[in-house]
CSV table of C-alpha atoms in Angstrom, one decimal:
chain,number,residue,atom,x,y,z
A,1,GLU,CA,95.3,144.0,105.9
A,2,ALA,CA,95.2,141.9,102.5
A,3,PRO,CA,97.9,139.0,102.6
A,4,ARG,CA,100.8,140.0,100.1
A,5,ALA,CA,101.3,137.3,97.7
A,6,GLY,CA,104.6,136.5,95.7
A,7,ARG,CA,105.9,134.3,92.7
A,8,ARG,CA,109.0,132.5,93.0
A,9,THR,CA,109.7,130.3,89.5
A,10,PHE,CA,112.6,127.1,90.1
A,11,VAL,CA,113.9,124.0,87.9
A,12,VAL,CA,113.2,120.7,89.9
A,13,ASP,CA,116.0,118.3,88.8
A,14,ALA,CA,114.2,115.8,86.4
A,15,ASP,CA,116.0,112.3,88.9
A,16,LEU,CA,113.6,114.3,92.2
A,17,VAL,CA,110.7,114.5,90.1
A,18,ARG,CA,111.0,110.8,88.9
A,19,ALA,CA,111.3,109.8,92.7
A,20,SER,CA,109.1,112.4,94.1
A,21,GLU,CA,106.3,110.6,91.6
A,22,ARG,CA,107.8,107.1,92.5
A,23,ARG,CA,106.9,107.8,96.4
A,24,GLY,CA,103.4,109.4,95.3
A,25,ARG,CA,102.9,105.8,93.6
A,26,GLU,CA,104.0,103.9,96.5
A,27,THR,CA,101.7,105.8,98.9
A,28,GLY,CA,98.8,106.9,97.0
A,29,ALA,CA,99.7,110.4,97.0
A,30,THR,CA,99.9,112.8,93.8
A,31,LEU,CA,102.8,114.2,92.9
A,32,PHE,CA,101.2,117.7,94.3
A,33,MET,CA,100.8,116.3,97.4
A,34,VAL,CA,104.5,114.8,97.9
A,35,LEU,CA,106.1,117.9,96.6
A,36,LEU,CA,103.7,119.9,99.2
A,37,ALA,CA,105.0,117.4,102.1
A,38,ALA,CA,108.4,117.8,100.9
A,39,PHE,CA,107.7,121.5,101.3
A,40,GLN,CA,106.2,121.7,104.5
A,41,ILE,CA,109.1,119.2,106.0
A,42,ALA,CA,112.0,121.5,104.4
A,43,LEU,CA,109.7,124.9,106.3
A,44,THR,CA,109.8,122.3,109.5
A,45,ARG,CA,113.6,121.8,109.1
A,46,LEU,CA,114.2,126.0,108.4
A,47,THR,CA,112.3,127.6,111.4
A,48,GLY,CA,112.5,124.5,113.9
A,49,PHE,CA,108.6,124.8,114.9
A,50,LEU,CA,106.8,121.2,114.4
A,51,MET,CA,103.4,122.9,113.5
A,52,ILE,CA,103.4,125.1,110.2
A,53,SER,CA,100.3,125.0,108.9
A,54,ILE,CA,99.7,125.6,104.8
A,55,GLY,CA,97.0,126.3,102.9
A,56,VAL,CA,96.1,125.7,99.5
A,57,GLN,CA,93.4,127.8,97.8
A,58,PHE,CA,91.7,126.9,94.8
A,59,LEU,CA,88.6,128.1,92.8
A,60,ILE,CA,85.8,126.2,92.7
A,61,ASN,CA,82.5,127.4,90.6
A,62,GLY,CA,83.9,130.9,91.4
A,63,THR,CA,84.5,130.5,94.9
A,64,THR,CA,87.8,130.5,96.9
A,65,MET,CA,88.5,127.7,99.3
A,66,ILE,CA,91.3,126.7,101.3
A,67,VAL,CA,92.1,123.2,102.3
A,68,GLN,CA,93.9,122.5,105.0
A,69,ASP,CA,93.8,118.5,105.2
A,70,PRO,CA,94.3,117.3,109.0
A,71,ALA,CA,95.6,114.1,107.2
A,72,PHE,CA,98.7,115.6,106.1
A,73,TRP,CA,100.5,115.5,109.6
A,74,SER,CA,100.2,112.3,109.6
A,75,GLY,CA,102.1,111.9,106.7
A,76,LEU,CA,104.6,114.8,108.0
A,77,ALA,CA,104.9,113.0,111.0
A,78,GLU,CA,106.1,109.8,109.1
A,79,ALA,CA,108.3,111.7,106.9
A,80,LEU,CA,110.3,113.1,109.6
A,81,ARG,CA,110.5,109.6,111.7
A,82,THR,CA,111.5,108.3,108.7
A,83,SER,CA,114.1,111.0,106.9
């Protein structure tokens, strides 16, 4: 069975964007990486599951790729520890 997809549009507060960009500069991460980590943390807290895997799908030369970066887990663990 094919996975279901959906789209949800929302607005992120400008102060939150600036703070996320600042955190990215401090850690050498892109804004996308910071927001993905925040999403992962939110899912972890909402579900109570510590090992939720999020893959990012994109196209390279017409080939679909799904990326699941193991380094993401260390960043998540650090964020959970310090939050």
